[in-house]
mmCIF file of C-alpha atoms in Angstrom:
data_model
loop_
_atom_site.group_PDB
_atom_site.id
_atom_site.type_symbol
_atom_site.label_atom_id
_atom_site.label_comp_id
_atom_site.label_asym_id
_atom_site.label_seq_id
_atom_site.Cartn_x
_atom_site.Cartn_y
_atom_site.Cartn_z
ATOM 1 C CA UNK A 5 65.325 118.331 101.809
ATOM 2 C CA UNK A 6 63.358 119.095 98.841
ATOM 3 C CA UNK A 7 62.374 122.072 97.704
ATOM 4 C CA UNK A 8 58.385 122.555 98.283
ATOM 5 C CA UNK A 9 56.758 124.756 95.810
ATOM 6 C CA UNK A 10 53.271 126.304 96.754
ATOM 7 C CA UNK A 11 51.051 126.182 93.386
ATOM 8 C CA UNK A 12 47.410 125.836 92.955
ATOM 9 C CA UNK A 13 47.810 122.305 92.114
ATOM 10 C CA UNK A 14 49.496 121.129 95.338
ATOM 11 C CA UNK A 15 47.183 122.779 96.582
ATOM 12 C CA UNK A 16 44.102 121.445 95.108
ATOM 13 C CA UNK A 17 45.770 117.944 95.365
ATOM 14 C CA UNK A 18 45.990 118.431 99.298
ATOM 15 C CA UNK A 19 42.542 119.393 99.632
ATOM 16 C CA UNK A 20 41.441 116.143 97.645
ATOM 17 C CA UNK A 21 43.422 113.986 99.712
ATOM 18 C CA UNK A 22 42.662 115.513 103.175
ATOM 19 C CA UNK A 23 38.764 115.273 102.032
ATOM 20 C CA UNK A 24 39.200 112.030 100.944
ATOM 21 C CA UNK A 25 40.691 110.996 103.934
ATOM 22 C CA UNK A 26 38.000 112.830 105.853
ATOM 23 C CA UNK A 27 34.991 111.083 104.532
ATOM 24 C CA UNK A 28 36.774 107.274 105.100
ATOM 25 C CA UNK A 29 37.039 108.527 108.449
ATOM 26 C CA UNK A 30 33.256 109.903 108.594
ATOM 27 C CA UNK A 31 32.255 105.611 106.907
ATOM 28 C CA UNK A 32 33.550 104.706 109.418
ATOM 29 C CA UNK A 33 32.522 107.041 112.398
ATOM 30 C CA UNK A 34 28.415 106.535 110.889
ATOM 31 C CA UNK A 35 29.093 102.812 110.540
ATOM 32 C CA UNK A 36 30.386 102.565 113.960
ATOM 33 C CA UNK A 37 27.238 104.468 115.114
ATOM 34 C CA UNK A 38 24.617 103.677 112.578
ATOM 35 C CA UNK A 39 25.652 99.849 111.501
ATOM 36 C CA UNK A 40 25.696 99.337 107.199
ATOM 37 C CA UNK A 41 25.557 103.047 105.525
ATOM 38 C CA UNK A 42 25.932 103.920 102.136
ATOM 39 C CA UNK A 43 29.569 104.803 101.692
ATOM 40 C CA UNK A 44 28.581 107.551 99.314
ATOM 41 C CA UNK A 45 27.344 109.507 101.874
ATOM 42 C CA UNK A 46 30.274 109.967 103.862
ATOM 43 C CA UNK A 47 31.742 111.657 100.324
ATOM 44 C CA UNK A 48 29.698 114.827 101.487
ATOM 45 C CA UNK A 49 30.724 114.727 104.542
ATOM 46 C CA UNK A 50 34.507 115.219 103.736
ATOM 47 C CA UNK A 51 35.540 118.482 101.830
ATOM 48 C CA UNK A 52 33.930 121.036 103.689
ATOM 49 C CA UNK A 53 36.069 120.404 106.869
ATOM 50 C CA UNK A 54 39.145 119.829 104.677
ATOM 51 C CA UNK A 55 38.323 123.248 102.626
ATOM 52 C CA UNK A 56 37.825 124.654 106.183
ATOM 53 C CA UNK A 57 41.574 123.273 107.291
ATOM 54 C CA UNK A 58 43.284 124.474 104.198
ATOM 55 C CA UNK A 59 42.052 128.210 104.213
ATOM 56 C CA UNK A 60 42.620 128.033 108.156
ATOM 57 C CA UNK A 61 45.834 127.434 107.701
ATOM 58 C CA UNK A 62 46.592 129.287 104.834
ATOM 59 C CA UNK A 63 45.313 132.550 106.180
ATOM 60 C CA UNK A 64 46.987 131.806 109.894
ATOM 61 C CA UNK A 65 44.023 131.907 111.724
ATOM 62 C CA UNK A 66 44.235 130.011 115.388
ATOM 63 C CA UNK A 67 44.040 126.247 115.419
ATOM 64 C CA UNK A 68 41.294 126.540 117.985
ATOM 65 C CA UNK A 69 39.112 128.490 115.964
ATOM 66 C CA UNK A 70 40.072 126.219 112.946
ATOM 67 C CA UNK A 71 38.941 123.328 114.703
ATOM 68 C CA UNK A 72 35.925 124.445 116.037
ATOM 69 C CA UNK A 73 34.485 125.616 112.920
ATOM 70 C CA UNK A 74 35.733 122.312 111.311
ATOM 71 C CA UNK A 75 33.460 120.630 113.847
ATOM 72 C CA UNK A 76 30.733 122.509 113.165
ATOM 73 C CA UNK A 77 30.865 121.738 109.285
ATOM 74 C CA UNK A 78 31.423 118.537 110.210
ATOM 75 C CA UNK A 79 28.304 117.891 112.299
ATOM 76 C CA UNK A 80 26.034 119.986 109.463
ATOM 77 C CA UNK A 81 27.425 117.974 106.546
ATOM 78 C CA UNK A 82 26.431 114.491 109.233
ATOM 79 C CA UNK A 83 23.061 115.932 109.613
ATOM 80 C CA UNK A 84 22.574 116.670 106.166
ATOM 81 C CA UNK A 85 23.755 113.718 104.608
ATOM 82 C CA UNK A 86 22.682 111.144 106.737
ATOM 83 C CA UNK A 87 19.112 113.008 108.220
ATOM 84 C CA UNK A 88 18.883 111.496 111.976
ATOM 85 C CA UNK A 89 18.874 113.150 115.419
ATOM 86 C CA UNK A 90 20.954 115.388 117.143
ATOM 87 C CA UNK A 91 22.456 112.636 119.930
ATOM 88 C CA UNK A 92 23.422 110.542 116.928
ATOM 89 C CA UNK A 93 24.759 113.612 114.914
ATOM 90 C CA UNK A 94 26.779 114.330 117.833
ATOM 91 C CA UNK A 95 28.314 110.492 118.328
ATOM 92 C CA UNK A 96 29.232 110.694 115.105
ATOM 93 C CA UNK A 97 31.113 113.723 114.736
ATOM 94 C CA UNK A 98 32.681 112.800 118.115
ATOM 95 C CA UNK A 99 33.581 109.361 116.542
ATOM 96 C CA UNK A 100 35.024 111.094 113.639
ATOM 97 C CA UNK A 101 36.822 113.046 115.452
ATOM 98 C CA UNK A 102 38.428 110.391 117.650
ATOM 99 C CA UNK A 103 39.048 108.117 114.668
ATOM 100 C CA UNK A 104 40.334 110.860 112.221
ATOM 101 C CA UNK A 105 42.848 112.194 115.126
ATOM 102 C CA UNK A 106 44.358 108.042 115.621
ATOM 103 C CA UNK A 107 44.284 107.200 112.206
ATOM 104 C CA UNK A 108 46.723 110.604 111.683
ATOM 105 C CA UNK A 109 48.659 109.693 114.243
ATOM 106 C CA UNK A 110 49.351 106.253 113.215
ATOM 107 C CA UNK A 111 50.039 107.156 109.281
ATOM 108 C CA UNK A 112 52.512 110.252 110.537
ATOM 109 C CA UNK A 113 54.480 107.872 113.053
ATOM 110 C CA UNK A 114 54.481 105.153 110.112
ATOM 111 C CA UNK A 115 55.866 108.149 107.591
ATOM 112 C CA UNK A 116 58.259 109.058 109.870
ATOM 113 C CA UNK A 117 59.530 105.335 110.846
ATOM 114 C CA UNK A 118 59.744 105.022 107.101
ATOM 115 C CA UNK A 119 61.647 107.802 106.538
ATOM 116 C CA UNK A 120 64.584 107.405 109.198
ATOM 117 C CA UNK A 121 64.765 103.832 107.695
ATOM 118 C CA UNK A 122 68.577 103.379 107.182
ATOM 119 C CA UNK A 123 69.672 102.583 103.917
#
């Protein structure tokens, strides 16, 4: 196993990622519930959940409370960027939620298969 070095870069370059992979996730949760968006508009949505995630974690604070605050950020940043009512704001952090929790589980199992791979 390799050694894992905490710096500010890996750390910086796993908040990009996990916000970039958040506001995919968000496209698709407002396209799902809106129809054609602007994919720009999910970028906004993205790195304040991720931001929320990483000091979460890095200060050990409980995953509930993590979660629930991610949530939050996430349906502010929905109402924000895309500006339409409260049901909606709701289906789509729901959505988000559903789809960001699959599409995890799917790219961990596939990392994993990958990685017990013999040869």
């Amino acid at each position: 196993m390799l050694l894992q070095t905490v710096t500010p870069i890996t750390v910086l370059g796993t908040t990009v990622a996990l916000a970039l992979f958040l506001s995919v996730t968000a496209h698709l949760a407002a396209r799902n519930v809106l129809g054609d968006v602007d994919p720009r508009r999910a970028l906004y949505v993205g790195p304040l959940p991720a931001v929320t995630a990483i000091v979460g974690v890095t200060y050990a604070l409980p995953e509930a409370l993590i979660v629930l605050v991610a949530l939050l950020f996430d349906a502010t940043m929905f109402a924000w960027s895309y500006d339409q009512p409260r049901r909606l704001i709701v289906g789509m952090t729901v959505i988000h939620a559903v789809i960001t929790t699959l599409l995890a589980i799917v790219l961990f199992s596939l990392t994993l298969l990958f990685a017990t791979m013999p040869g």
